Short mmCIF file of C-alpha atoms in Angstrom, two decimals:
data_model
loop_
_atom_site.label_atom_id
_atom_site.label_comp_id
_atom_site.label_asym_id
_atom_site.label_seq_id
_atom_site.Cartn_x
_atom_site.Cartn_y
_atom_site.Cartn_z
CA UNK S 1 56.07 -113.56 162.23
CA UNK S 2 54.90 -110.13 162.61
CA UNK S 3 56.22 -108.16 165.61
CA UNK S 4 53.91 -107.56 168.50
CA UNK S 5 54.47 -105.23 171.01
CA UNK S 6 52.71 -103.05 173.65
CA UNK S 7 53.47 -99.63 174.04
CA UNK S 8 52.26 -98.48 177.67
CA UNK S 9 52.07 -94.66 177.89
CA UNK S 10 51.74 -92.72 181.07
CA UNK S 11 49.87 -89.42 179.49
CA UNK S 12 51.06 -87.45 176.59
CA UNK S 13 50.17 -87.65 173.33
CA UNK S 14 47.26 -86.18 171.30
CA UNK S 15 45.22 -85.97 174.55
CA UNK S 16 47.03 -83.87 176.66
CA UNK S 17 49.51 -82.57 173.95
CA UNK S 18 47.74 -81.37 170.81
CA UNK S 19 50.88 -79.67 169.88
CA UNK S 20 53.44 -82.13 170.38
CA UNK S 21 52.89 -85.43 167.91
CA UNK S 22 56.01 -86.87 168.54
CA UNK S 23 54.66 -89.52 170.54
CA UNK S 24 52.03 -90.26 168.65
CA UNK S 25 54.10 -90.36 165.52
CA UNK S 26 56.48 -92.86 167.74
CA UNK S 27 53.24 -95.27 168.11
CA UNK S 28 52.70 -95.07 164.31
CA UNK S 29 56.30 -95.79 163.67
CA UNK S 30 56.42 -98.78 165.19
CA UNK S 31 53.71 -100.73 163.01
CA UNK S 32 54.76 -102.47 160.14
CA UNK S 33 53.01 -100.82 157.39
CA UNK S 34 53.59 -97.42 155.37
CA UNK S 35 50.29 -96.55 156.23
CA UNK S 36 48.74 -98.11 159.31
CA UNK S 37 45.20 -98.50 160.71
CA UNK S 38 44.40 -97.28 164.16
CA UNK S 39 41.95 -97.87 166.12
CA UNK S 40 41.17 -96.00 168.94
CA UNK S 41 39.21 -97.35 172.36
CA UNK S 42 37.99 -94.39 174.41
CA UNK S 43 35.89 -96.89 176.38
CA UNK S 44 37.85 -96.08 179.48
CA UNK S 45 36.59 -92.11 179.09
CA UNK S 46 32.80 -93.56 178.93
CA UNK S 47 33.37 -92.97 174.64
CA UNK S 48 33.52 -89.28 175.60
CA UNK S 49 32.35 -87.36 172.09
CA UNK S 50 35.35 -84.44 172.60
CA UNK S 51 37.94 -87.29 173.54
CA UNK S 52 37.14 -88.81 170.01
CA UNK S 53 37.40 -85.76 168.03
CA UNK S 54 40.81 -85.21 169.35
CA UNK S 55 41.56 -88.51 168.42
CA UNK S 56 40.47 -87.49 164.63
CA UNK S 57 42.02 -84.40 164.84
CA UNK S 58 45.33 -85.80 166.01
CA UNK S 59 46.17 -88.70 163.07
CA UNK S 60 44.10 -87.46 160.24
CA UNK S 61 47.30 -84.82 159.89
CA UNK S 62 49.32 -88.39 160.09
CA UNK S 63 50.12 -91.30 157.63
CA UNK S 64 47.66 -93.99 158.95
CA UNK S 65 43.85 -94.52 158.68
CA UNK S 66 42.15 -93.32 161.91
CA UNK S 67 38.97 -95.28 163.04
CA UNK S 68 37.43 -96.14 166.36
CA UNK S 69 35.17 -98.23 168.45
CA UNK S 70 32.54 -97.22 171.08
CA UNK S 71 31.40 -99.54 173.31
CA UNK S 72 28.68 -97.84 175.37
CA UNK S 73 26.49 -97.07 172.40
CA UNK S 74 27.31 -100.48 170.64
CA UNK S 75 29.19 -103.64 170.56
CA UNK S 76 30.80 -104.57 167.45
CA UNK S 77 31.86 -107.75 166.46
CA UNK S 78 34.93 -106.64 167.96
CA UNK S 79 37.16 -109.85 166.76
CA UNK S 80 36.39 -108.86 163.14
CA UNK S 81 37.02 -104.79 163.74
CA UNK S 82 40.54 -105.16 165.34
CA UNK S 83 42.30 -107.83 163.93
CA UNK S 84 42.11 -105.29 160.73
CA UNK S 85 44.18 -102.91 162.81
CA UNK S 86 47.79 -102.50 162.49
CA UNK S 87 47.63 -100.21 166.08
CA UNK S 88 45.03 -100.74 168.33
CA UNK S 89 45.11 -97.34 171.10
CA UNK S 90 43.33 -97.43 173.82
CA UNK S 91 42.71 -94.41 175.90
CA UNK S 92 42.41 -93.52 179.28
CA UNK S 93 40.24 -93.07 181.64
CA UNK S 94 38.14 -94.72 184.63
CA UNK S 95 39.66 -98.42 184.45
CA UNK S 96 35.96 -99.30 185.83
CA UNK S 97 34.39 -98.29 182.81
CA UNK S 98 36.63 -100.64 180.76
#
């Protein structure tokens, strides 16, 4: 069985430290493949456009294959999209807009 796990995060990370990647290397560390898929949910920032492109900026330098999902401008079938992922991040935000 494959390990699941959540990994809660308080702040850090590509968001508020472009600089610093050791956190989100941690989160990329802990998936079981050499080169994992992550998909990021920014649904919580209202799919803010800037939020995104830090996202992209942040792990295309990494070993994984960046993607996301935007829920305000579309809904995916979202059962198909993320069971695909090895990491599944979802950002913060304004819990109402989740």
């Amino acid at each position: 069985m494959t390990k699941q796990q959540i990994i809660a995060l308080g702040g850090g990370g590509f968001s508020m430290e472009p600089d610093n990647p050791l956190l989100d290397r941690y989160v990329l560390e802990q998936a079981d493949a050499s080169r994992p898929a992550v998909c990021f949910l920014p649904t919580a920032s209202g799919d803010a456009s800037p939020y995104i492109v830090n996202f992209y900026t942040a792990y295309t330098k990494m070993n994984c294959t960046p993607s996301h999902v935007t829920l305000f401008s579309r809904t995916p079938n979202l059962r198909d999209v993320l069971l695909k992922q090895d990491i599944i991040y979802v950002g913060g935000g304004n819990t109402k807009s989740m």
